[in-house]
C-alpha positions as a printed Julia matrix, in Angstrom:
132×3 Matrix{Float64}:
  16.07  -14.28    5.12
  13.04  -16.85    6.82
  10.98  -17.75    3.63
   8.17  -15.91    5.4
   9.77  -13.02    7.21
   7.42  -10.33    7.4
   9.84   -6.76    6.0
   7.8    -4.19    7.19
   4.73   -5.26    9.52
   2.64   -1.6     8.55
  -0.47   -1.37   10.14
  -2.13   -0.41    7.0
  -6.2    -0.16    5.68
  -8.04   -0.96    3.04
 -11.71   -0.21    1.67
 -13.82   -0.12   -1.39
 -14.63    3.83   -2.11
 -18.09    3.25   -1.79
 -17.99    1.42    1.44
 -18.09    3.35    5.03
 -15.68    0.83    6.73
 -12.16   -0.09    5.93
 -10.51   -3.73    6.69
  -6.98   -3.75    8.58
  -4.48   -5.11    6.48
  -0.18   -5.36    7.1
   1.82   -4.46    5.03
   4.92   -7.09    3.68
   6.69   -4.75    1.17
   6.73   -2.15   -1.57
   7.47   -1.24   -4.7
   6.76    2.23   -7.06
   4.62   -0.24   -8.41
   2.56   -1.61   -5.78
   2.51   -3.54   -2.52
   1.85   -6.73   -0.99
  -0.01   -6.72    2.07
  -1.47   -9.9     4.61
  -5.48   -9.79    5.99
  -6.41  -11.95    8.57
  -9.37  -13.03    7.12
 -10.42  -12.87    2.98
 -11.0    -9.66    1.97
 -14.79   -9.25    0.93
 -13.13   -7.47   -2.48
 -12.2    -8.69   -6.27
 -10.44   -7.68   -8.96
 -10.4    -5.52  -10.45
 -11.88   -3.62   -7.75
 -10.57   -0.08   -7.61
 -10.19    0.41   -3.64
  -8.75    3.39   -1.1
  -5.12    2.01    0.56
  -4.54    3.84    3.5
  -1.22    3.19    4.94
   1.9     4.78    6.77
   5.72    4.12    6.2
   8.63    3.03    8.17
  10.1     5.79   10.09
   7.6     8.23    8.59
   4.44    9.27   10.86
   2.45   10.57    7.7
  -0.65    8.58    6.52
  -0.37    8.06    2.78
  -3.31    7.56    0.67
  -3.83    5.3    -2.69
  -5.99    3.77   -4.79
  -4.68    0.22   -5.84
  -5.87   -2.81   -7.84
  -5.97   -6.48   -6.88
  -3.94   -8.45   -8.99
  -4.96  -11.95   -8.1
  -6.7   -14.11   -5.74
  -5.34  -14.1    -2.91
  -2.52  -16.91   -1.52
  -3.81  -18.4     2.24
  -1.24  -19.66    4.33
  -0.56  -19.23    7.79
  -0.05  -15.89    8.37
  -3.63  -15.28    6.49
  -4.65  -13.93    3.28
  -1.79  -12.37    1.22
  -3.07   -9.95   -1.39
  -0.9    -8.09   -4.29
  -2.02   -4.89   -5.54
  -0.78   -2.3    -7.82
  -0.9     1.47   -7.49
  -3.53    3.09   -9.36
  -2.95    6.29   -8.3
  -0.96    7.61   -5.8
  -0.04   11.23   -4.24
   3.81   12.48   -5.21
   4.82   12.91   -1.58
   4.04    8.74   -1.31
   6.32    7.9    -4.07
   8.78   10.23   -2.61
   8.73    8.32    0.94
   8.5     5.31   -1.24
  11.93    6.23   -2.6
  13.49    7.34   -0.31
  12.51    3.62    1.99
  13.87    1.74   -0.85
  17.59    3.89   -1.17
  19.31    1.83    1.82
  18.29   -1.38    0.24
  20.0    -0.52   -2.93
  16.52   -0.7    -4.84
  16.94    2.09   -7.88
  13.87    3.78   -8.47
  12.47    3.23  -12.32
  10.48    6.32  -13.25
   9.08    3.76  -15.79
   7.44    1.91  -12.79
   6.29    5.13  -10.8
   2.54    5.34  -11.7
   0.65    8.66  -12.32
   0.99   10.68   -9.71
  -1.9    12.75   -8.68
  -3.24   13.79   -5.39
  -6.58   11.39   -4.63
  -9.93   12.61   -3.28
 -10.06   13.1     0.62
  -6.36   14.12    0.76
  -7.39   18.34    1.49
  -6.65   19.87    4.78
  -5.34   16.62    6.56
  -3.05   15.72    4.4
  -1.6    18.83    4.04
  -0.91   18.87    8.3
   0.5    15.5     7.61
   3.18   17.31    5.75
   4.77   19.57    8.29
């Protein structure tokens, strides 16, 4: 696979909790553990900043929700910013999709690597349309 192959190419957002606006971000691949995701320009955030990942899957029209971590500066090259975050929390329905994304690829889920699970705020009567 091209060294910098995008996997998935997710339209996917991110914002700090206390902030009203959210940054687009894409989304390059992920794990029960986290994701890696590319900004066009450097995110105005820091670790260890806890901030709201807003997101959808391949094949799966559902908008997920998480909170996630930075784990490091981020890397510039020419596709932008790339940023690596890990989930703080994240709702049980995500880390099913999650799963069940990774299955064809032969990836075994680790329950040792599936953070706690646990619905975030926000996620009430939207999220449970986004279900059926």
């Amino acid at each position: 696979m091209e060294k910098n192959k995008r996997l998935m190419d997710e339209v996917a957002s991110i914002a700090s909790p206390r902030a009203s606006d959210s940054q687009s971000v894409q989304l390059l691949d992920i794990t029960l553990a986290g994701v890696n995701f590319v900004s066009p320009s450097r995110l105005p955030f820091h670790s260890p900043d806890t901030l709201s990942l807003r997101f959808s899957l391949p094949g799966k029209p559902r908008l997920h929700f998480a909170a996630v971590h930075l784990m490091a500066p981020p890397i510039h090259d020419d596709s932008g910013f790339r940023y690596t975050a890990k989930f703080v929390t994240v709702d049980p329905h995500t880390v099913e999709h999650i799963v069940q994304l990774s299955r064809p690829y032969g990836i075994v889920a680790d329950d040792a690597r599936i953070p706690d699970a646990h619905a975030l705020p926000g996620q009430g009567q939207t999220d449970q349309a986004s279900r059926n």
